[in-house]
Amino acid sequence: MSKKKIVVTGGAGFIGGNFVQYMVDKYPDYDIYNLDLLTYAGDLTKHKQIEDNNNYHFIKADISDRETIFSVFEKEKFDYVVHFAAESHVDRSITDPEIFIKTNVLGTQILLDASKHINVSKFLHVSTDEVYGELDFDPTVFFTEDTPIQPNSPYSASKASSDLLVRAYYETYGLPVNITRCSNNYGPYHFPEKLIPLTISRVLNDESVPVYGDGKNIRDWLHVYDHCSAIDLVLHNGANGEVYNVGGHNEKTNLEVVETILSALDKPESLIKFVEDRLGHDKRYAIDPTKLEKLGWKPTYNFETGIAQTIQWYLDNKEWWEQIISGEYKEYFEKQYSLKDNK
Ligand code: NAD
Ligand code: DAU
């Protein structure tokens, strides 16, 4: 395989960070550029092990800053763009939607323009199953790539808008693109504002776990390593213009997820605290991954093996999440959950 220059936007975040490490290890001959603004969700301490590698590079930049992005792209002449950078938390999009439009929509459009300008060989846009809206509880119905786009939150509306722009750059300008739409990820370096790392970190501190509504909403959990292998496959083998759903049939109610973690850590169910529901809370997500499987993808984890590995990782890496939950996060948590206190 010839040497490639790959820019990974959002490579200091959860999934982008795991993907950067996966690529640096797997392709020593590729040059991997992590382009990230380092918002509250980005941190570089996770890359301590690879920061001195010859094939890893970091560029601090804002994807919604056209001038900077163009000058970086003109200088580096990337072959591939793998685009993770985004505002990613649904709850934050409900309280403050505007930054989601700036980063997720405008930022994506600027990256598309810069990619067209230097004729990249692939623009892979990492999207989400949330663009399809919600499913009801019928376990035989799944999201396919043909499910209509019907986003319900400001976050998913911003991601759907960016998906449509990516499609338009393929149809209008022939930019070689792929869109991947993945279900909920979990695993190492998951920021503790999201359900699984929030539960693990709070339970380890004997603090209550806020469960929205009745806890019966369903998510389809995929270990981040399996998401990385899916993106690697689509990047190298995906047909231009195609969308690929990513998910491993691991549907769980939120209550089941929280109970699994409590039981693995031998903590009482009395730590569960039912709180006011999320506005517009999608009932169920569930992916049909047949198209990706036909391309050759197979996940390595199921929920049971993946959650055990993840809990162990949080036990072994307390210093990483403890530095996060002691900072600005504390203020966020108090503001977000004080509103929900009385159900
Ligand atoms: P994250 O919030 O952990 O990380 C986002 C990263 O983007 C951070 O490093 C942040 O600093 C960076 N960033 C934010 N704004 C930026 C800007 N203007 N310029 C440059 N960098 C910026 O997100 P995540 O959970 O790793 O999600 C990554 C991508 O995958 C997102 O596009 C998200 O929509 C998508 N996705 C996430 C999941 C999930 O379960 N987490 C599932 C499916 C799809
Ligand atoms: O489906 C893919 C999406 O998964 C990604 O596009 C998003 O970026 C990612 O954040 C995630 O979105 P969710 O909203 O599904 O994830 P979150 O961890 O925020 O919530 C998971 C479920 O748990 C959801 O039904 C809401 C519920 N929840 C969440 C939190 C933070 C709670 O009950 N209590 C909580 O404190």
CSV table of C-alpha atoms and ligand atoms in Angstrom, one decimal:
chain,number,residue,atom,x,y,z
A,1,MET,CA,0.0,0.0,0.0
A,2,SER,CA,1.4,3.4,-0.9
A,3,LYS,CA,2.2,6.0,1.7
A,4,LYS,CA,-0.8,8.2,2.5
A,5,LYS,CA,-1.3,11.5,4.4
A,6,ILE,CA,-4.5,11.3,6.4
A,7,VAL,CA,-6.0,14.1,8.4
A,8,VAL,CA,-8.3,13.0,11.2
A,9,THR,CA,-10.4,15.9,12.5
A,10,GLY,CA,-11.5,15.6,16.1
A,11,GLY,CA,-8.6,13.3,16.8
A,12,ALA,CA,-8.3,14.5,20.4
A,13,GLY,CA,-11.9,13.4,21.2
A,14,PHE,CA,-13.3,10.0,22.1
A,15,ILE,CA,-13.7,8.2,18.8
A,16,GLY,CA,-11.3,10.3,16.8
A,17,GLY,CA,-8.7,9.7,19.5
A,18,ASN,CA,-9.2,5.9,19.4
A,19,PHE,CA,-9.1,6.0,15.6
A,20,VAL,CA,-5.8,8.0,15.6
A,21,GLN,CA,-4.2,5.4,17.8
A,22,TYR,CA,-5.6,2.5,15.7
A,23,MET,CA,-4.2,4.1,12.5
A,24,VAL,CA,-0.8,5.0,14.0
A,25,ASP,CA,-0.3,1.4,15.1
A,26,LYS,CA,-1.8,-0.3,12.1
A,27,TYR,CA,-0.2,1.8,9.3
A,28,PRO,CA,3.3,2.9,10.3
A,29,ASP,CA,3.9,4.0,6.7
A,30,TYR,CA,1.0,6.5,6.8
A,31,ASP,CA,1.3,10.0,8.1
A,32,ILE,CA,-1.6,10.6,10.5
A,33,TYR,CA,-2.5,14.3,11.2
A,34,ASN,CA,-4.7,14.9,14.2
A,35,LEU,CA,-6.5,18.3,13.5
A,36,ASP,CA,-8.4,19.4,16.6
A,37,LEU,CA,-9.5,22.7,18.3
A,38,LEU,CA,-9.2,21.1,21.8
A,39,THR,CA,-12.6,22.1,23.1
A,40,TYR,CA,-13.8,20.8,26.5
A,41,ALA,CA,-14.2,17.4,24.8
A,42,GLY,CA,-10.6,17.2,23.4
A,43,ASP,CA,-7.5,16.3,25.2
A,44,LEU,CA,-4.0,15.3,24.1
A,45,THR,CA,-2.9,13.4,27.3
A,46,LYS,CA,-4.5,10.3,25.7
A,47,HIS,CA,-1.8,10.4,23.0
A,48,LYS,CA,1.2,10.4,25.3
A,49,GLN,CA,2.2,6.9,24.0
A,50,ILE,CA,2.3,8.0,20.4
A,51,GLU,CA,3.2,11.7,20.5
A,52,ASP,CA,6.8,11.0,19.6
A,53,ASN,CA,6.1,8.6,16.8
A,54,ASN,CA,7.3,9.8,13.4
A,55,ASN,CA,4.0,9.1,11.8
A,56,TYR,CA,1.8,11.1,14.2
A,57,HIS,CA,1.4,14.9,13.9
A,58,PHE,CA,-0.9,17.4,15.7
A,59,ILE,CA,-2.4,20.6,14.3
A,60,LYS,CA,-4.5,22.8,16.5
A,61,ALA,CA,-7.2,24.4,14.3
A,62,ASP,CA,-10.9,25.2,14.2
A,63,ILE,CA,-12.7,23.5,11.3
A,64,SER,CA,-15.1,26.6,11.1
A,65,ASP,CA,-12.1,28.9,10.5
A,66,ARG,CA,-11.9,28.9,6.6
A,67,GLU,CA,-8.7,30.7,6.3
A,68,THR,CA,-6.7,28.5,8.6
A,69,ILE,CA,-8.3,25.3,7.2
A,70,PHE,CA,-7.4,26.3,3.6
A,71,SER,CA,-3.8,27.2,4.6
A,72,VAL,CA,-3.3,23.8,6.4
A,73,PHE,CA,-4.8,21.9,3.5
A,74,GLU,CA,-2.8,23.8,0.9
A,75,LYS,CA,0.4,23.1,2.9
A,76,GLU,CA,-0.1,19.5,3.7
A,77,LYS,CA,-2.0,18.2,0.6
A,78,PHE,CA,-3.7,15.4,2.4
A,79,ASP,CA,-4.8,12.2,0.5
A,80,TYR,CA,-7.7,11.3,2.9
A,81,VAL,CA,-9.9,13.3,5.3
A,82,VAL,CA,-11.6,11.4,8.1
A,83,HIS,CA,-14.0,13.8,9.7
A,84,PHE,CA,-15.0,13.3,13.3
A,85,ALA,CA,-14.8,16.8,14.7
A,86,ALA,CA,-18.1,17.9,16.1
A,87,GLU,CA,-20.1,19.0,19.0
A,88,SER,CA,-21.4,15.6,20.0
A,89,HIS,CA,-23.6,15.7,23.1
A,90,VAL,CA,-27.4,15.8,22.7
A,91,ASP,CA,-28.1,17.4,26.1
A,92,ARG,CA,-25.7,20.3,25.3
A,93,SER,CA,-27.5,20.8,22.0
A,94,ILE,CA,-30.8,21.1,23.8
A,95,THR,CA,-29.5,23.9,26.0
A,96,ASP,CA,-27.2,25.7,23.5
A,97,PRO,CA,-27.9,24.7,19.8
A,98,GLU,CA,-25.9,27.5,18.1
A,99,ILE,CA,-22.4,26.1,18.4
A,100,PHE,CA,-23.7,22.8,16.9
A,101,ILE,CA,-24.6,24.6,13.7
A,102,LYS,CA,-21.3,26.5,13.6
A,103,THR,CA,-19.1,23.4,14.1
A,104,ASN,CA,-21.1,20.6,12.7
A,105,VAL,CA,-22.7,22.3,9.6
A,106,LEU,CA,-20.4,25.3,8.7
A,107,GLY,CA,-17.3,23.4,9.8
A,108,THR,CA,-18.1,20.4,7.6
A,109,GLN,CA,-18.9,22.7,4.6
A,110,ILE,CA,-15.5,24.4,5.0
A,111,LEU,CA,-13.7,21.0,5.2
A,112,LEU,CA,-15.6,19.9,2.0
A,113,ASP,CA,-14.5,23.1,0.2
A,114,ALA,CA,-10.9,22.7,1.3
A,115,SER,CA,-10.9,19.0,0.3
A,116,LYS,CA,-12.3,19.8,-3.1
A,117,HIS,CA,-9.6,22.6,-3.5
A,118,ILE,CA,-6.8,20.1,-3.1
A,119,ASN,CA,-8.5,17.1,-4.8
A,120,VAL,CA,-8.5,14.6,-1.9
A,121,SER,CA,-8.9,10.9,-2.8
A,122,LYS,CA,-11.5,10.4,-0.1
A,123,PHE,CA,-13.6,12.4,2.3
A,124,LEU,CA,-15.0,10.1,5.0
A,125,HIS,CA,-17.7,11.8,7.0
A,126,VAL,CA,-18.4,10.2,10.4
A,127,SER,CA,-22.1,10.5,11.1
A,128,THR,CA,-24.6,9.0,13.4
A,129,ASP,CA,-27.7,6.8,13.4
A,130,GLU,CA,-29.5,9.7,15.2
A,131,VAL,CA,-30.1,11.3,11.8
A,132,TYR,CA,-32.7,8.6,11.2
A,133,GLY,CA,-34.8,9.8,14.2
A,134,GLU,CA,-36.2,7.1,16.4
A,135,LEU,CA,-37.7,3.6,16.1
A,136,ASP,CA,-40.5,2.3,18.1
A,137,PHE,CA,-40.0,-0.8,20.3
A,138,ASP,CA,-40.8,-3.4,17.6
A,139,PRO,CA,-37.5,-5.5,17.8
A,140,THR,CA,-37.8,-6.6,14.1
A,141,VAL,CA,-37.4,-3.1,12.7
A,142,PHE,CA,-33.9,-1.5,12.2
A,143,PHE,CA,-32.4,1.6,10.6
A,144,THR,CA,-31.1,0.8,7.1
A,145,GLU,CA,-29.2,3.2,4.8
A,146,ASP,CA,-32.6,3.8,3.1
A,147,THR,CA,-34.4,4.9,6.2
A,148,PRO,CA,-35.6,8.5,5.8
A,149,ILE,CA,-33.6,11.2,7.5
A,150,GLN,CA,-35.8,12.5,10.4
A,151,PRO,CA,-33.6,14.0,13.1
A,152,ASN,CA,-35.3,15.0,16.4
A,153,SER,CA,-32.7,17.0,18.4
A,154,PRO,CA,-30.7,20.1,17.5
A,155,TYR,CA,-27.6,17.8,17.5
A,156,SER,CA,-29.0,15.2,15.1
A,157,ALA,CA,-30.4,18.0,12.9
A,158,SER,CA,-26.9,19.5,12.6
A,159,LYS,CA,-25.4,16.1,11.8
A,160,ALA,CA,-28.2,15.4,9.2
A,161,SER,CA,-27.5,18.8,7.6
A,162,SER,CA,-23.8,18.0,7.4
A,163,ASP,CA,-24.6,14.6,5.8
A,164,LEU,CA,-26.7,16.3,3.1
A,165,LEU,CA,-23.9,18.7,2.3
A,166,VAL,CA,-21.5,15.8,2.0
A,167,ARG,CA,-23.9,14.1,-0.4
A,168,ALA,CA,-24.3,17.3,-2.4
A,169,TYR,CA,-20.5,17.7,-2.8
A,170,TYR,CA,-20.5,14.2,-4.3
A,171,GLU,CA,-23.4,14.8,-6.6
A,172,THR,CA,-22.4,18.3,-7.7
A,173,TYR,CA,-18.6,18.3,-7.8
A,174,GLY,CA,-17.8,14.5,-7.8
A,175,LEU,CA,-15.9,14.8,-4.5
A,176,PRO,CA,-15.1,11.1,-3.5
A,177,VAL,CA,-17.0,10.8,-0.3
A,178,ASN,CA,-18.4,8.2,2.1
A,179,ILE,CA,-20.8,8.7,5.0
A,180,THR,CA,-20.8,6.2,8.0
A,181,ARG,CA,-23.7,6.2,10.4
A,182,CYS,CA,-22.8,4.5,13.6
A,183,SER,CA,-24.8,3.6,16.7
A,184,ASN,CA,-23.8,4.5,20.3
A,185,ASN,CA,-20.1,4.0,21.0
A,186,TYR,CA,-18.5,3.1,24.3
A,187,GLY,CA,-14.9,2.2,25.4
A,188,PRO,CA,-11.7,3.8,26.5
A,189,TYR,CA,-11.5,7.6,26.7
A,190,HIS,CA,-15.3,8.1,26.5
A,191,PHE,CA,-16.0,11.6,28.0
A,192,PRO,CA,-17.9,11.2,31.3
A,193,GLU,CA,-20.9,13.3,30.2
A,194,LYS,CA,-22.2,10.3,28.3
A,195,LEU,CA,-24.3,7.5,29.9
A,196,ILE,CA,-21.7,4.7,30.2
A,197,PRO,CA,-18.7,6.7,31.4
A,198,LEU,CA,-20.9,8.9,33.6
A,199,THR,CA,-22.3,5.8,35.2
A,200,ILE,CA,-18.9,4.1,35.8
A,201,SER,CA,-17.3,7.2,37.2
A,202,ARG,CA,-20.2,8.1,39.5
A,203,VAL,CA,-20.7,4.6,40.7
A,204,LEU,CA,-17.0,4.2,41.5
A,205,ASN,CA,-17.4,7.4,43.7
A,206,ASP,CA,-20.6,5.9,45.3
A,207,GLU,CA,-22.6,8.8,43.7
A,208,SER,CA,-26.1,8.4,42.3
A,209,VAL,CA,-26.7,7.8,38.6
A,210,PRO,CA,-29.3,10.0,36.9
A,211,VAL,CA,-31.6,7.8,34.6
A,212,TYR,CA,-33.8,9.9,32.3
A,213,GLY,CA,-37.6,9.1,32.3
A,214,ASP,CA,-38.4,5.4,33.0
A,215,GLY,CA,-35.0,4.1,31.7
A,216,LYS,CA,-36.7,2.1,29.0
A,217,ASN,CA,-35.2,3.9,26.0
A,218,ILE,CA,-33.0,1.6,23.9
A,219,ARG,CA,-29.6,2.2,22.4
A,220,ASP,CA,-27.5,-0.1,20.2
A,221,TRP,CA,-24.0,-0.2,21.8
A,222,LEU,CA,-20.8,-0.6,19.7
A,223,HIS,CA,-17.3,-0.9,21.2
A,224,VAL,CA,-15.2,2.0,19.8
A,225,TYR,CA,-12.6,-0.4,18.5
A,226,ASP,CA,-15.2,-2.0,16.2
A,227,HIS,CA,-16.2,1.5,15.0
A,228,CYS,CA,-12.5,2.2,14.1
A,229,SER,CA,-12.2,-1.0,12.1
A,230,ALA,CA,-15.4,-0.2,10.2
A,231,ILE,CA,-14.0,3.3,9.3
A,232,ASP,CA,-10.7,1.8,8.2
A,233,LEU,CA,-12.6,-0.6,5.9
A,234,VAL,CA,-14.8,2.0,4.4
A,235,LEU,CA,-11.9,4.4,3.9
A,236,HIS,CA,-10.0,1.8,1.9
A,237,ASN,CA,-12.8,-0.2,0.3
A,238,GLY,CA,-16.0,1.9,0.4
A,239,ALA,CA,-17.6,2.8,-3.0
A,240,ASN,CA,-17.6,6.5,-3.6
A,241,GLY,CA,-20.9,8.2,-2.7
A,242,GLU,CA,-22.1,5.4,-0.5
A,243,VAL,CA,-23.5,5.5,3.0
A,244,TYR,CA,-22.7,2.6,5.4
A,245,ASN,CA,-24.5,2.0,8.7
A,246,VAL,CA,-22.3,0.7,11.6
A,247,GLY,CA,-23.7,-1.4,14.5
A,248,GLY,CA,-23.4,-4.8,16.0
A,249,HIS,CA,-26.9,-5.7,17.2
A,250,ASN,CA,-26.3,-4.9,20.9
A,251,GLU,CA,-29.6,-3.3,22.0
A,252,LYS,CA,-30.0,-2.6,25.7
A,253,THR,CA,-32.4,-0.4,27.7
A,254,ASN,CA,-30.6,2.4,29.6
A,255,LEU,CA,-31.7,0.7,32.8
A,256,GLU,CA,-30.1,-2.6,31.7
A,257,VAL,CA,-26.8,-0.8,31.0
A,258,VAL,CA,-26.8,0.9,34.4
A,259,GLU,CA,-27.7,-2.3,36.2
A,260,THR,CA,-24.9,-4.2,34.3
A,261,ILE,CA,-22.4,-1.7,35.5
A,262,LEU,CA,-23.7,-1.7,39.1
A,263,SER,CA,-23.5,-5.4,39.3
A,264,ALA,CA,-20.0,-5.6,37.7
A,265,LEU,CA,-18.8,-3.2,40.4
A,266,ASP,CA,-20.8,-4.8,43.1
A,267,LYS,CA,-22.7,-1.6,44.0
A,268,PRO,CA,-26.3,-1.3,45.1
A,269,GLU,CA,-29.2,-0.5,42.8
A,270,SER,CA,-30.2,2.2,45.3
A,271,LEU,CA,-27.7,4.4,43.4
A,272,ILE,CA,-30.1,4.6,40.5
A,273,LYS,CA,-32.0,7.9,40.6
A,274,PHE,CA,-34.8,8.4,38.1
A,275,VAL,CA,-34.8,12.1,36.9
A,276,GLU,CA,-36.9,14.2,34.5
A,277,ASP,CA,-36.7,13.0,30.9
A,278,ARG,CA,-34.6,14.5,28.1
A,279,LEU,CA,-36.7,16.7,25.9
A,280,GLY,CA,-37.6,15.0,22.6
A,281,HIS,CA,-35.9,11.8,23.9
A,282,ASP,CA,-35.6,9.3,21.1
A,283,LYS,CA,-37.1,5.9,22.1
A,284,ARG,CA,-35.0,3.4,20.3
A,285,TYR,CA,-32.0,3.2,18.0
A,286,ALA,CA,-31.0,-0.1,16.2
A,287,ILE,CA,-28.8,-0.6,13.2
A,288,ASP,CA,-29.0,-3.1,10.4
A,289,PRO,CA,-25.3,-3.5,9.4
A,290,THR,CA,-25.8,-5.9,6.5
A,291,LYS,CA,-24.3,-3.5,3.8
A,292,LEU,CA,-21.1,-3.1,5.9
A,293,GLU,CA,-20.9,-6.8,6.6
A,294,LYS,CA,-21.1,-7.5,2.9
A,295,LEU,CA,-18.0,-5.2,2.5
A,296,GLY,CA,-16.2,-7.5,5.0
A,297,TRP,CA,-16.8,-6.0,8.4
A,298,LYS,CA,-17.2,-8.1,11.6
A,299,PRO,CA,-17.2,-6.7,15.1
A,300,THR,CA,-14.9,-8.3,17.7
A,301,TYR,CA,-16.9,-7.4,20.8
A,302,ASN,CA,-20.4,-8.1,22.0
A,303,PHE,CA,-21.9,-5.9,24.8
A,304,GLU,CA,-20.9,-8.4,27.5
A,305,THR,CA,-17.2,-8.6,26.6
A,306,GLY,CA,-17.0,-4.9,25.6
A,307,ILE,CA,-18.5,-3.5,28.8
A,308,ALA,CA,-16.2,-5.7,30.9
A,309,GLN,CA,-13.1,-4.4,29.0
A,310,THR,CA,-14.4,-0.8,29.4
A,311,ILE,CA,-15.1,-1.0,33.1
A,312,GLN,CA,-11.6,-2.5,33.6
A,313,TRP,CA,-10.1,0.4,31.6
A,314,TYR,CA,-11.9,3.0,33.8
A,315,LEU,CA,-10.6,1.2,36.9
A,316,ASP,CA,-7.0,1.2,35.4
A,317,ASN,CA,-7.1,4.8,34.2
A,318,LYS,CA,-8.7,6.7,37.0
A,319,GLU,CA,-6.2,9.6,36.6
A,320,TRP,CA,-7.6,10.3,33.1
A,321,TRP,CA,-11.2,10.7,34.1
A,322,GLU,CA,-10.6,12.1,37.5
A,323,GLN,CA,-8.8,15.1,36.0
A,324,ILE,CA,-11.8,15.7,33.8
A,325,ILE,CA,-14.6,15.4,36.4
A,326,SER,CA,-12.8,17.8,38.7
A,327,GLY,CA,-12.6,20.7,36.3
A,328,GLU,CA,-15.1,22.7,34.3
A,329,TYR,CA,-17.2,19.5,34.1
A,330,LYS,CA,-18.3,19.9,37.7
A,331,GLU,CA,-20.1,23.1,36.8
A,332,TYR,CA,-21.7,21.5,33.7
A,333,PHE,CA,-22.9,18.5,35.8
A,334,GLU,CA,-24.5,20.7,38.5
A,335,LYS,CA,-26.2,22.9,35.9
A,336,GLN,CA,-27.5,20.1,33.8
A,337,TYR,CA,-28.7,17.8,36.6
A,338,SER,CA,-30.1,20.4,39.0
A,339,LEU,CA,-32.7,21.2,36.4
A,340,LYS,CA,-33.7,17.5,36.4
A,341,ASP,CA,-33.6,16.9,40.2
A,342,ASN,CA,-37.3,16.6,40.9
A,343,LYS,CA,-39.2,14.1,38.9
B,1,NAD,P1,-16.2,14.0,21.2
B,1,NAD,O1,-17.1,15.1,21.6
B,1,NAD,O2,-15.6,13.1,22.2
B,1,NAD,O3,-15.0,14.7,20.4
B,1,NAD,C1,-15.2,15.7,19.5
B,1,NAD,C2,-13.8,16.3,19.1
B,1,NAD,O4,-13.9,17.3,18.2
B,1,NAD,C3,-13.0,16.9,20.3
B,1,NAD,O5,-11.7,16.5,20.4
B,1,NAD,C4,-13.1,18.4,20.1
B,1,NAD,O6,-12.1,19.1,20.6
B,1,NAD,C5,-13.2,18.4,18.5
B,1,NAD,N1,-13.8,19.7,18.0
B,1,NAD,C6,-15.0,20.2,18.4
B,1,NAD,N2,-15.2,21.4,17.7
B,1,NAD,C7,-14.2,21.5,16.9
B,1,NAD,C8,-13.8,22.5,15.9
B,1,NAD,N3,-14.6,23.6,15.7
B,1,NAD,N4,-12.7,22.4,15.2
B,1,NAD,C9,-11.8,21.3,15.4
B,1,NAD,N5,-12.1,20.3,16.4
B,1,NAD,C10,-13.2,20.5,17.1
B,1,NAD,O7,-17.0,13.3,20.1
B,1,NAD,P2,-17.1,11.7,19.8
B,1,NAD,O8,-18.1,11.1,20.7
B,1,NAD,O9,-15.7,11.2,19.7
B,1,NAD,O10,-17.8,11.7,18.3
B,1,NAD,C11,-16.9,11.9,17.2
B,1,NAD,C12,-17.8,11.9,15.9
B,1,NAD,O11,-18.5,10.7,15.8
B,1,NAD,C13,-18.9,13.0,15.9
B,1,NAD,O12,-18.9,13.6,14.6
B,1,NAD,C14,-20.1,12.3,16.3
B,1,NAD,O13,-21.3,13.0,15.7
B,1,NAD,C15,-19.9,11.0,15.7
B,1,NAD,N6,-20.6,9.8,16.4
B,1,NAD,C16,-20.5,9.7,17.7
B,1,NAD,C17,-21.0,8.6,18.3
B,1,NAD,C18,-20.9,8.3,19.8
B,1,NAD,O14,-21.5,7.4,20.4
B,1,NAD,N7,-20.1,9.1,20.6
B,1,NAD,C19,-21.8,7.7,17.6
B,1,NAD,C20,-21.9,7.9,16.2
B,1,NAD,C21,-21.3,9.0,15.6
B,2,DAU,O1,-26.5,7.0,18.5
B,2,DAU,C1,-25.3,7.7,18.3
B,2,DAU,C2,-25.2,8.8,19.3
B,2,DAU,O2,-24.9,8.3,20.6
B,2,DAU,C3,-24.1,9.8,18.9
B,2,DAU,O3,-24.4,10.4,17.7
B,2,DAU,C4,-23.9,10.9,20.0
B,2,DAU,O4,-22.8,11.8,19.7
B,2,DAU,C5,-23.7,10.2,21.3
B,2,DAU,O5,-23.6,11.2,22.3
B,2,DAU,C6,-24.8,9.2,21.6
B,2,DAU,O6,-26.0,9.9,21.8
B,2,DAU,P1,-27.1,9.5,23.0
B,2,DAU,O7,-27.9,10.7,23.3
B,2,DAU,O8,-27.7,8.2,22.7
B,2,DAU,O9,-26.0,9.2,24.2
B,2,DAU,P2,-26.0,9.5,25.8
B,2,DAU,O10,-24.9,8.8,26.4
B,2,DAU,O11,-26.1,11.0,26.0
B,2,DAU,O12,-27.3,8.9,26.2
B,2,DAU,C7,-27.6,7.5,26.1
B,2,DAU,C8,-29.0,7.2,26.7
B,2,DAU,O13,-28.9,7.4,28.1
B,2,DAU,C9,-30.0,8.2,26.2
B,2,DAU,O14,-31.2,7.4,26.0
B,2,DAU,C10,-30.2,9.2,27.3
B,2,DAU,C11,-29.8,8.4,28.5
B,2,DAU,N1,-29.2,9.1,29.6
B,2,DAU,C12,-28.1,9.9,29.3
B,2,DAU,C13,-27.4,10.6,30.3
B,2,DAU,C14,-26.2,11.4,29.9
B,2,DAU,C15,-29.6,9.0,30.9
B,2,DAU,O15,-30.6,8.3,31.2
B,2,DAU,N2,-29.0,9.7,31.9
B,2,DAU,C16,-27.9,10.5,31.6
B,2,DAU,O16,-27.3,11.1,32.6
